[in-house]
Coordinates of C-alpha atoms and ligand atoms in Angstrom, one line a residue:
M182 CA 81.4 23.2 7.1
S183 CA 77.6 23.9 6.9
E184 CA 75.3 21.5 5.1
P185 CA 74.8 22.0 1.4
H186 CA 71.7 24.2 0.8
N187 CA 69.8 21.4 -1.0
A188 CA 70.8 18.3 0.9
E189 CA 67.4 17.8 2.5
R190 CA 65.5 18.5 -0.7
T191 CA 63.7 15.3 -1.9
C192 CA 62.3 13.5 -5.1
W193 CA 59.5 16.0 -4.7
N194 CA 61.9 18.5 -6.2
C195 CA 63.7 16.2 -8.6
P196 CA 62.9 16.4 -12.2
A197 CA 63.4 12.7 -12.6
A198 CA 60.3 12.0 -10.5
I199 CA 57.1 11.1 -12.5
F200 CA 54.1 11.7 -10.4
R201 CA 51.6 8.9 -10.0
G202 CA 48.6 8.1 -7.7
N203 CA 45.1 9.5 -7.2
V204 CA 45.7 13.2 -7.1
D205 CA 44.5 15.6 -9.6
F206 CA 48.0 17.3 -10.6
R207 CA 46.2 19.8 -12.7
A208 CA 44.8 23.1 -11.5
C209 CA 46.8 22.8 -8.3
G210 CA 49.5 25.0 -7.2
Q211 CA 49.2 23.6 -3.8
S212 CA 51.9 22.6 -1.4
Q213 CA 52.9 19.1 -0.6
E214 CA 51.3 19.5 2.9
E215 CA 47.9 20.5 1.5
I216 CA 47.8 17.6 -1.0
K217 CA 48.7 15.2 1.8
A218 CA 46.0 16.7 3.9
Q219 CA 43.5 16.3 1.0
L220 CA 44.4 12.7 0.5
G221 CA 44.0 11.8 4.2
D222 CA 44.3 8.1 4.8
E223 CA 43.0 7.5 1.4
G224 CA 46.0 7.5 -0.7
Q225 CA 49.6 8.5 -1.1
I226 CA 51.6 10.6 -3.5
M227 CA 53.5 8.0 -5.5
I228 CA 56.3 8.5 -8.0
E229 CA 58.3 6.6 -10.4
C230 CA 61.9 7.6 -11.0
S231 CA 62.9 8.0 -14.6
R232 CA 66.6 7.6 -13.7
R233 CA 66.0 4.7 -11.3
P234 CA 63.1 2.6 -12.8
E235 CA 64.1 -0.4 -10.6
L236 CA 62.7 1.4 -7.5
G237 CA 59.1 0.9 -8.8
H238 CA 56.3 3.1 -7.3
Y239 CA 57.4 4.9 -4.0
E240 CA 56.7 8.0 -1.9
P241 CA 59.0 10.9 -2.9
T242 CA 60.9 11.1 0.2
I243 CA 64.5 10.2 -0.8
T244 CA 66.7 13.2 -0.1
F245 CA 69.4 14.5 -2.6
E246 CA 71.9 13.4 0.1
E247 CA 70.7 9.9 -0.1
C248 CA 70.1 9.6 -3.8
P249 CA 73.1 8.3 -5.8
Q250 CA 71.9 10.3 -8.8
W251 CA 72.7 13.5 -6.9
E252 CA 76.4 14.1 -6.2
L253 CA 78.0 16.8 -4.0
G254 CA 79.6 19.5 -6.2
D255 CA 80.9 23.0 -5.9
Y256 CA 77.5 24.4 -5.3
G257 CA 75.6 21.7 -3.2
Y258 CA 74.2 18.5 -4.6
Q259 CA 73.9 18.4 -8.3
L260 CA 72.0 15.9 -10.4
K261 CA 74.5 13.9 -12.4
N262 CA 74.7 14.8 -16.1
M263 CA 71.7 17.1 -15.7
R264 CA 70.1 18.0 -18.9
V265 CA 70.0 21.9 -19.0
M266 CA 68.6 23.7 -22.0
I267 CA 69.7 27.4 -22.4
L268 CA 67.4 29.7 -24.5
G269 CA 69.3 32.5 -25.9
M270 CA 72.8 30.7 -25.6
D271 CA 74.7 33.1 -27.8
G272 CA 74.0 36.2 -25.4
Y273 CA 76.1 37.8 -22.6
L274 CA 74.7 35.6 -20.0
G275 CA 73.7 32.5 -22.1
W276 CA 77.2 31.8 -23.4
T277 CA 78.8 32.4 -19.9
L278 CA 76.3 30.0 -18.2
A279 CA 76.6 27.3 -20.9
L280 CA 80.4 27.0 -20.2
K281 CA 80.0 27.0 -16.5
L282 CA 77.3 24.4 -16.5
A283 CA 79.1 22.2 -19.0
R284 CA 82.1 22.3 -16.8
Q285 CA 80.1 21.3 -13.8
G286 CA 79.2 18.2 -15.7
C287 CA 75.7 19.2 -17.1
E288 CA 74.5 18.0 -20.5
V289 CA 74.1 21.5 -22.0
S290 CA 71.9 22.2 -25.0
G291 CA 70.6 25.7 -26.2
I292 CA 69.1 27.7 -29.0
D293 CA 69.6 31.2 -30.3
N294 CA 68.4 33.2 -33.4
Y295 CA 71.2 35.8 -33.2
L296 CA 68.9 38.5 -32.7
R297 CA 71.3 40.2 -30.4
R298 CA 74.2 40.0 -32.9
D299 CA 71.8 41.6 -35.6
S300 CA 70.3 44.3 -33.4
V301 CA 73.8 45.6 -32.3
M302 CA 74.7 45.7 -36.0
E303 CA 71.3 47.6 -36.7
K304 CA 72.6 50.1 -34.1
G305 CA 75.9 50.3 -36.0
A306 CA 78.0 49.0 -32.9
H307 CA 79.8 45.8 -32.3
S308 CA 80.7 43.8 -29.1
I309 CA 83.8 45.4 -27.8
I310 CA 85.3 42.0 -26.9
P311 CA 85.3 40.2 -30.1
I312 CA 83.2 37.0 -30.1
P313 CA 83.6 34.1 -32.6
K314 CA 80.6 32.7 -34.4
M315 CA 78.7 30.0 -32.7
T316 CA 80.3 27.1 -34.5
D317 CA 83.8 28.3 -33.4
R318 CA 82.7 29.0 -29.9
L319 CA 81.4 25.3 -29.6
H320 CA 84.7 24.1 -31.0
A321 CA 86.7 26.1 -28.6
A322 CA 84.6 24.8 -25.7
T323 CA 85.3 21.3 -26.8
E324 CA 89.1 21.9 -27.3
K325 CA 89.6 23.8 -24.0
F326 CA 87.3 21.9 -21.8
G327 CA 86.4 18.7 -23.5
V328 CA 82.7 19.5 -23.3
H329 CA 80.2 19.1 -26.1
I330 CA 77.2 21.6 -26.2
N331 CA 74.3 20.8 -28.2
F332 CA 73.2 24.0 -30.1
R333 CA 70.5 24.7 -32.6
R334 CA 70.0 28.1 -34.4
M335 CA 66.4 28.7 -33.9
D336 CA 63.8 31.3 -33.1
L337 CA 62.0 30.7 -29.7
R338 CA 58.8 31.6 -31.5
D339 CA 59.3 28.8 -34.1
R340 CA 57.1 26.6 -31.7
Q341 CA 57.1 23.6 -34.0
K342 CA 60.9 23.4 -34.0
L343 CA 61.4 24.2 -30.4
A344 CA 58.9 21.5 -29.4
E345 CA 60.8 19.0 -31.5
F346 CA 64.2 20.0 -30.0
I347 CA 62.7 20.0 -26.3
D348 CA 61.2 16.5 -27.0
E349 CA 64.5 15.3 -28.3
V350 CA 66.5 16.6 -25.4
K351 CA 64.0 16.3 -22.6
P352 CA 65.7 19.1 -20.5
E353 CA 65.4 18.7 -16.8
A354 CA 65.7 22.5 -16.5
I355 CA 65.3 25.2 -18.9
V356 CA 66.9 28.6 -18.5
H357 CA 65.2 31.4 -20.5
Y358 CA 67.4 34.1 -21.6
A359 CA 66.0 34.5 -25.0
E360 CA 64.5 37.9 -25.0
V361 CA 65.2 41.4 -26.1
P362 CA 67.0 42.8 -22.9
S363 CA 66.9 46.5 -23.5
A364 CA 64.7 49.3 -22.3
P365 CA 65.9 51.9 -24.9
Y366 CA 65.6 49.5 -27.7
S367 CA 62.0 49.0 -26.8
M368 CA 61.5 52.8 -26.8
V369 CA 63.0 53.6 -30.2
D370 CA 59.7 53.6 -32.1
M371 CA 56.6 51.7 -32.6
D372 CA 58.2 48.8 -34.6
H373 CA 60.9 48.3 -31.9
A374 CA 58.3 48.4 -29.2
I375 CA 56.0 45.9 -30.8
Y376 CA 58.9 43.6 -31.8
T377 CA 60.0 43.6 -28.1
Q378 CA 56.7 42.7 -26.7
D379 CA 56.0 40.2 -29.3
N380 CA 59.3 38.5 -29.0
N381 CA 59.3 38.4 -25.3
T382 CA 55.8 37.9 -24.3
L383 CA 54.8 35.5 -27.0
G384 CA 58.0 33.6 -26.9
T385 CA 57.5 32.9 -23.3
L386 CA 53.8 32.1 -23.6
G387 CA 54.6 29.5 -26.4
L388 CA 57.3 28.0 -24.2
L389 CA 54.9 27.6 -21.3
W390 CA 52.5 25.6 -23.4
I391 CA 55.4 23.4 -24.8
M392 CA 56.6 22.7 -21.4
K393 CA 53.2 21.7 -20.2
D394 CA 52.9 19.3 -23.0
I395 CA 56.4 17.8 -23.2
V396 CA 58.3 18.4 -20.0
P397 CA 56.0 19.5 -17.2
E398 CA 58.6 18.2 -14.6
S399 CA 61.3 20.4 -15.9
S400 CA 61.9 23.7 -14.0
L401 CA 61.8 27.0 -15.8
I402 CA 64.4 29.5 -14.7
K403 CA 63.3 32.7 -16.2
L404 CA 64.9 36.2 -16.3
G405 CA 62.8 39.0 -15.3
T406 CA 64.3 42.2 -13.9
M407 CA 64.2 44.3 -10.8
G408 CA 63.0 46.9 -13.2
E409 CA 59.5 45.2 -13.1
Y410 CA 59.0 46.8 -9.5
G411 CA 60.0 50.3 -10.3
A412 CA 60.9 52.4 -7.3
P413 CA 57.9 53.1 -5.1
L414 CA 57.9 56.6 -3.7
T415 CA 56.4 55.5 -0.5
G416 CA 59.6 53.6 0.1
R417 CA 57.7 50.3 0.5
P418 CA 60.2 47.5 0.4
L419 CA 60.6 45.5 -2.8
F420 CA 59.8 42.1 -1.5
E421 CA 60.6 38.9 -3.5
G422 CA 57.6 39.0 -5.7
M423 CA 55.0 38.3 -3.2
F424 CA 54.1 40.1 0.1
P425 CA 55.3 38.5 3.3
A426 CA 52.7 36.8 5.7
D427 CA 52.5 39.7 8.1
A428 CA 51.9 42.4 5.4
V429 CA 48.5 44.2 5.7
L430 CA 46.5 46.6 3.8
K431 CA 44.8 49.4 5.9
W432 CA 41.9 51.3 4.4
K433 CA 39.0 53.3 6.0
D434 CA 39.7 51.8 9.5
R435 CA 39.7 48.4 8.1
E436 CA 42.5 45.9 7.7
W437 CA 43.3 43.0 5.2
S438 CA 46.2 40.5 5.0
M439 CA 48.4 40.9 1.9
G440 CA 50.4 37.8 2.7
G441 CA 51.1 35.7 -0.5
E442 CA 49.7 38.3 -2.9
I443 CA 51.9 39.3 -5.9
T444 CA 53.2 42.8 -5.1
P445 CA 52.4 45.8 -7.5
R446 CA 54.6 46.2 -10.4
D447 CA 55.7 49.6 -11.9
P448 CA 57.6 48.8 -15.0
V449 CA 59.7 51.7 -16.4
S450 CA 59.7 50.9 -20.2
F451 CA 57.8 48.9 -22.8
Y452 CA 60.6 46.2 -22.3
H453 CA 60.0 46.2 -18.6
V454 CA 56.2 45.7 -19.4
S455 CA 57.1 42.6 -21.5
K456 CA 58.7 41.2 -18.4
V457 CA 55.8 41.8 -16.2
Q458 CA 53.5 40.2 -18.6
D459 CA 55.8 37.2 -18.4
T460 CA 55.5 37.2 -14.8
Y461 CA 51.8 36.9 -14.8
N462 CA 51.9 34.2 -17.6
I463 CA 54.4 32.1 -15.6
Y464 CA 52.5 32.5 -12.4
E465 CA 49.4 31.3 -14.1
A466 CA 51.0 28.4 -15.8
C467 CA 52.3 27.2 -12.5
K468 CA 48.9 27.4 -11.0
Y469 CA 46.9 25.9 -13.9
W470 CA 49.4 23.0 -15.0
W471 CA 51.7 22.5 -12.1
L472 CA 54.7 23.8 -13.9
R473 CA 57.5 25.0 -11.7
S474 CA 59.5 28.1 -12.0
Y475 CA 62.1 30.4 -10.5
D476 CA 61.3 33.9 -11.8
I477 CA 64.4 36.0 -11.3
M478 CA 64.1 39.6 -10.7
Q479 CA 67.6 40.2 -12.0
G480 CA 69.7 43.3 -11.0
V481 CA 71.9 44.9 -13.6
I482 CA 74.8 42.5 -14.2
Y483 CA 78.2 43.9 -15.0
G484 CA 81.6 42.4 -15.6
V485 CA 83.7 40.2 -17.9
H486 CA 85.0 37.5 -15.5
T487 CA 84.3 33.9 -14.8
D488 CA 87.0 31.3 -14.6
E489 CA 85.6 29.8 -17.9
L490 CA 85.6 33.1 -19.8
A491 CA 89.0 34.2 -18.6
H492 CA 90.5 30.6 -19.5
D493 CA 91.1 31.7 -23.2
D494 CA 90.3 34.6 -25.4
T495 CA 88.2 32.4 -27.7
L496 CA 85.9 31.8 -24.9
R497 CA 85.0 35.3 -23.9
S498 CA 81.3 36.6 -23.7
R499 CA 80.1 39.7 -25.5
F500 CA 80.5 43.2 -23.9
D501 CA 78.4 46.0 -25.4
I502 CA 78.6 49.9 -24.8
D503 CA 76.2 51.3 -27.2
E504 CA 73.1 53.3 -25.9
W505 CA 70.7 50.4 -26.6
F506 CA 72.5 47.4 -25.3
G507 CA 75.3 48.6 -22.9
T508 CA 74.4 48.2 -19.3
V509 CA 75.5 51.2 -17.2
I510 CA 78.9 49.9 -15.5
N511 CA 80.1 48.4 -18.7
R512 CA 79.5 51.7 -20.4
F513 CA 81.1 53.7 -17.8
I514 CA 84.3 51.7 -18.2
A515 CA 84.3 52.2 -22.0
Q516 CA 83.7 55.9 -21.5
A517 CA 86.6 56.1 -18.9
I518 CA 88.9 54.4 -21.4
A519 CA 87.7 56.5 -24.4
G520 CA 88.1 59.7 -22.5
I521 CA 84.4 60.5 -22.5
P522 CA 83.1 62.0 -19.2
L523 CA 81.0 59.3 -17.6
T524 CA 77.3 60.0 -18.5
I525 CA 74.9 60.1 -15.5
Y526 CA 71.3 60.6 -16.4
G527 CA 69.4 63.4 -14.7
A528 CA 70.3 63.8 -10.9
G529 CA 72.2 60.5 -10.8
E530 CA 70.5 59.8 -7.5
Q531 CA 68.5 56.8 -9.0
I532 CA 69.2 53.6 -7.0
K533 CA 69.4 50.2 -8.7
G534 CA 70.3 46.7 -7.7
F535 CA 73.5 45.2 -9.2
I536 CA 75.4 42.0 -9.3
A537 CA 78.8 40.9 -10.8
L538 CA 78.6 38.4 -13.7
D539 CA 80.6 35.6 -11.6
D540 CA 78.2 35.9 -8.8
A541 CA 75.2 35.9 -11.1
M542 CA 76.3 32.8 -12.6
E543 CA 76.9 31.1 -9.2
C544 CA 73.3 32.0 -8.3
M545 CA 72.1 30.3 -11.5
V546 CA 73.9 27.0 -10.8
R547 CA 72.4 27.0 -7.3
L548 CA 69.0 27.6 -8.4
I549 CA 69.2 25.0 -11.2
S550 CA 70.3 22.4 -8.8
S551 CA 67.7 23.1 -6.3
P552 CA 64.5 22.8 -8.3
P553 CA 61.1 24.2 -7.1
E554 CA 58.3 21.7 -6.2
P555 CA 55.6 21.0 -8.8
G556 CA 53.3 24.0 -9.1
Q557 CA 55.8 26.2 -7.2
Y558 CA 56.1 29.8 -8.6
E559 CA 59.0 31.5 -6.7
V560 CA 60.3 34.9 -7.3
V561 CA 64.0 35.5 -6.4
N562 CA 65.5 39.1 -6.3
Q563 CA 69.0 38.4 -7.6
V564 CA 71.1 41.4 -6.5
S565 CA 74.3 41.7 -4.3
G566 CA 74.5 45.5 -4.0
L567 CA 72.3 48.6 -4.4
Y568 CA 74.1 51.7 -5.7
K569 CA 73.3 55.1 -6.9
L570 CA 74.5 55.8 -10.4
R571 CA 76.6 58.8 -9.3
D572 CA 78.3 56.6 -6.7
I573 CA 79.2 54.0 -9.3
A574 CA 80.5 56.7 -11.5
E575 CA 82.8 57.7 -8.6
T576 CA 84.0 54.1 -8.2
V577 CA 84.7 53.6 -11.8
A578 CA 86.5 56.9 -11.9
K579 CA 88.5 56.2 -8.8
V580 CA 89.8 52.8 -10.1
G581 CA 90.6 54.3 -13.7
N582 CA 92.4 57.3 -12.2
E583 CA 94.3 55.5 -9.3
K584 CA 95.1 52.2 -11.1
Y585 CA 95.2 53.0 -14.8
G586 CA 96.4 56.5 -14.9
L587 CA 93.3 57.9 -16.6
D588 CA 91.8 61.3 -16.1
V589 CA 88.1 60.5 -15.7
E590 CA 85.5 63.1 -15.5
I591 CA 81.7 62.8 -14.9
Q592 CA 78.9 64.6 -16.5
R593 CA 75.3 64.9 -15.9
L594 CA 73.0 64.8 -18.8
E595 CA 69.2 65.7 -19.4
N596 CA 67.5 62.5 -18.6
P597 CA 66.3 60.6 -21.8
R598 CA 64.1 58.3 -19.7
V599 CA 60.9 59.1 -17.8
E600 CA 61.8 57.9 -14.2
T601 CA 62.0 59.3 -10.7
E602 CA 65.5 60.6 -10.1
E603 CA 65.4 60.7 -6.3
H604 CA 63.6 58.0 -4.5
P605 CA 63.8 55.6 -1.5
F606 CA 65.0 52.0 -2.4
E607 CA 64.6 49.2 0.1
A608 CA 65.0 45.7 -1.6
V609 CA 64.8 42.3 -0.2
S610 CA 67.2 39.7 -1.5
S611 CA 67.0 36.9 1.1
K612 CA 66.2 33.7 -0.6
L613 CA 69.7 33.4 -2.4
P614 CA 71.8 33.6 0.7
N615 CA 69.4 31.8 3.1
E616 CA 67.9 29.2 1.0
F617 CA 70.4 28.6 -1.7
G618 CA 73.7 29.2 0.2
F619 CA 74.8 32.0 -2.1
E620 CA 77.5 34.4 -0.7
Q621 CA 78.7 37.3 -2.7
T622 CA 82.3 36.8 -3.8
V623 CA 82.9 39.6 -6.1
P624 CA 82.7 43.2 -4.7
L625 CA 82.1 46.1 -7.1
E626 CA 85.7 47.5 -7.2
K627 CA 87.2 44.1 -7.8
E628 CA 85.1 43.5 -11.0
V629 CA 85.6 47.1 -12.1
D630 CA 89.3 46.5 -11.9
R631 CA 89.1 43.2 -13.9
M632 CA 86.9 45.1 -16.5
F633 CA 89.7 47.8 -16.8
Q634 CA 92.4 45.1 -17.1
V635 CA 90.5 43.4 -20.1
L636 CA 89.4 46.6 -21.8
T637 CA 92.6 48.7 -21.7
Q638 CA 94.2 46.0 -23.9
P639 CA 95.2 47.7 -27.3
E640 CA 92.8 45.8 -29.4
M641 CA 89.9 46.6 -27.1
K642 CA 90.9 50.2 -26.8
T643 CA 90.9 50.4 -30.7
R644 CA 87.4 48.7 -30.8
I645 CA 85.9 51.2 -28.1
K646 CA 87.3 54.2 -30.1
E647 CA 85.7 52.7 -33.4
K648 CA 82.3 52.8 -31.8
E649 CA 82.4 55.6 -29.2
H650 CA 79.9 57.5 -31.3
T651 CA 77.2 54.9 -30.3
I652 CA 77.6 55.4 -26.6
M653 CA 75.7 58.9 -26.1
P654 CA 71.9 58.3 -25.5
K655 CA 69.8 59.5 -28.5
T656 CA 66.7 57.4 -27.7
T657 CA 64.3 59.4 -25.5
W658 CA 61.1 58.1 -23.8
S659 CA 59.2 61.1 -25.4
G660 CA 60.1 59.6 -28.8
E661 CA 62.0 62.5 -29.9
K662 CA 65.5 61.8 -31.3
K663 CA 68.0 64.2 -30.1
D664 CA 71.4 64.7 -28.4
P665 CA 70.9 65.2 -24.7
E666 CA 71.9 68.6 -23.1
V667 CA 74.8 68.4 -20.7
I668 CA 73.6 69.7 -17.2
E669 CA 77.1 69.8 -15.6
R670 CA 80.5 68.3 -15.8
Y671 CA 82.7 67.6 -12.8
K672 CA 85.8 65.9 -11.4
P673 CA 85.2 62.8 -9.3
G674 CA 85.4 63.3 -5.5
T675 CA 84.1 66.9 -5.7
K676 CA 80.3 66.2 -5.3
D677 CA 78.6 64.7 -2.2
S678 CA 75.7 62.5 -3.0
D679 CA 72.8 63.3 -0.8
G680 CA 69.1 62.1 -0.7
F681 CA 68.0 58.6 0.2
E682 CA 70.2 55.6 1.4
A683 CA 69.6 52.3 -0.2
V684 CA 68.7 49.4 2.1
L685 CA 69.2 45.8 1.2
H686 CA 67.7 43.2 3.3
S687 CA 69.5 39.9 3.0
E688 CA 68.7 38.4 6.4
E689 CA 66.1 35.5 6.8
Ligands
NAD247 N1 72.4 41.5 -18.6 C1 71.8 42.1 -17.6 O1 72.2 43.0 -16.9 C2 70.3 41.7 -17.3 C3 69.5 42.2 -16.2 C4 68.2 42.0 -16.1 C5 67.7 41.2 -16.9 N2 68.3 40.5 -17.9 C6 67.7 39.4 -18.7 O2 68.5 38.3 -18.9 C7 68.4 37.8 -20.3 C8 69.7 37.6 -20.9 O3 70.3 38.9 -21.0 P1 71.6 39.1 -21.8 O4 72.3 40.4 -21.1 O5 72.4 37.8 -21.9 O6 71.1 39.6 -23.2 P2 71.6 39.0 -24.5 O7 70.9 39.9 -25.6 O8 73.0 39.1 -24.8 O9 71.1 37.6 -24.6 C9 69.8 37.1 -25.1 C10 69.9 36.2 -26.1 O10 68.8 35.7 -26.6 C11 68.7 35.7 -27.9 N3 67.3 35.8 -28.4 C12 66.5 36.8 -28.2 N4 65.2 36.6 -28.8 C13 65.3 35.3 -29.2 C14 64.3 34.5 -29.8 N5 63.1 35.0 -30.2 N6 64.7 33.3 -30.3 C15 66.0 32.8 -30.0 N7 66.9 33.6 -29.4 C16 66.6 34.7 -29.0 C17 69.5 36.9 -28.5 O11 70.0 36.7 -29.8 C18 70.7 36.9 -27.4 O12 71.8 36.1 -28.0 C19 67.3 38.7 -20.9 O13 66.1 38.2 -20.9 C20 67.4 40.1 -20.1 O14 66.2 40.7 -20.1 C21 69.7 40.8 -18.1

């Protein structure tokens, strides 16, 4: 068996380490090596351990493998009873992660203001998989798994309350999901666009200041999106946030190194712009205050399955299909079941990054248990496959037709978005497999099948039927509200996809 990915990490990464010594820990953003070089023979980096005060002052060199506070678990070494706070815990990902972490032995706390429930209601839709209210969810978690999750109803932007809760819990990692997650929602009208950017950008900015003052040693695991990058028409690879060391810019017979610079972003909606703004704010906070963060450029997540969610119906996470909140694969499954041809926008040659829910959750646990160093801002591209929309439609139709006896068709609609419909796409996702030990376990077809299993149950079918009118896109990027024209309708397997081939670099 290969060595756990984080065995060699040290106190330097551990949130229990309180830094002491003659280093100015502010305005830093420097590596351990640089600081040591600065100190020369003059001094040392010293720490105290908040979990093991008996050690007194010492150099931060104890590895996770050596430290009794870190135990070998399913995903490498994990800090015993690690305190993890999830912001946005009532959401699709937040609830799923809360259950998983609690079962891994973490002390899980979280907040939510139920914005997602309210906005889905505003759209006139509902979660196809019924979800209990939070108090019932928490009881179910205790009853089924014997875990106690500490939840407060709270708006992230209620900074006083949030600071008090963070001070009370002293989380060792903070997972930040609490944002409006939808591009179409942010394009509905002026109010929705402003709400999205206010909620997301100011929520995150306030959180950074609170972390600086109360838990600077805690890591921030923040959800951005692959959509921050856009799809460069030059075919330039989508690196993990920064240009690699050997990247160069050539101009007028001159050449400059680009290594370590933030790569350009080309967001594709006002929602995506809010994520780009977050990126810069987090990057700066790590630089100014030595906060530490993994900023995850998240591919589209699909699916219904983790061991915890499948354990009992009362533990399931939400599943939306409406035009604002349904993500593409989830919507295709609902359309297949409702007998609506799967809706591809425009050419359908758009390529995007995807990952199944179960795999995405495993990535999160691995990142949480291998914290960044103080001052480290690290971008991780979290995708396991790149697909064209029309190819995904083919896969969903194939599984639906062959295994569930459906008669699924596909339709191309006039594109409500402003986006390039045919483009090269070369993405790098190398850190998760090489530095964090992640291996994909859920291929697309497997999760599509699981989704059909859950969503073809009679109650779910009825719930899809009740809300099928919310599926078709009405929000356009031009601001016009209209039903899109159908460009063509066809049977799966009758069209060849052409154009560009996606390339995913997962090698080191
Ligand atoms: N699901 C995906 O495919 C995907 C892909 C890329 C990025 N992301 C990002 O991941 C995060 C979580 O996504 P999700 O799919 O679970 O969405 P979600 O809407 O289900 O979850 C977000 C939760 O945060 C809560 N929330 C929002 N604003 C809040 C505030 N101000 N205070 C307190 N709670 C607040 C919502 O009520 C909701 O329960 C989002 O930031 C989203 O942008 C998701």
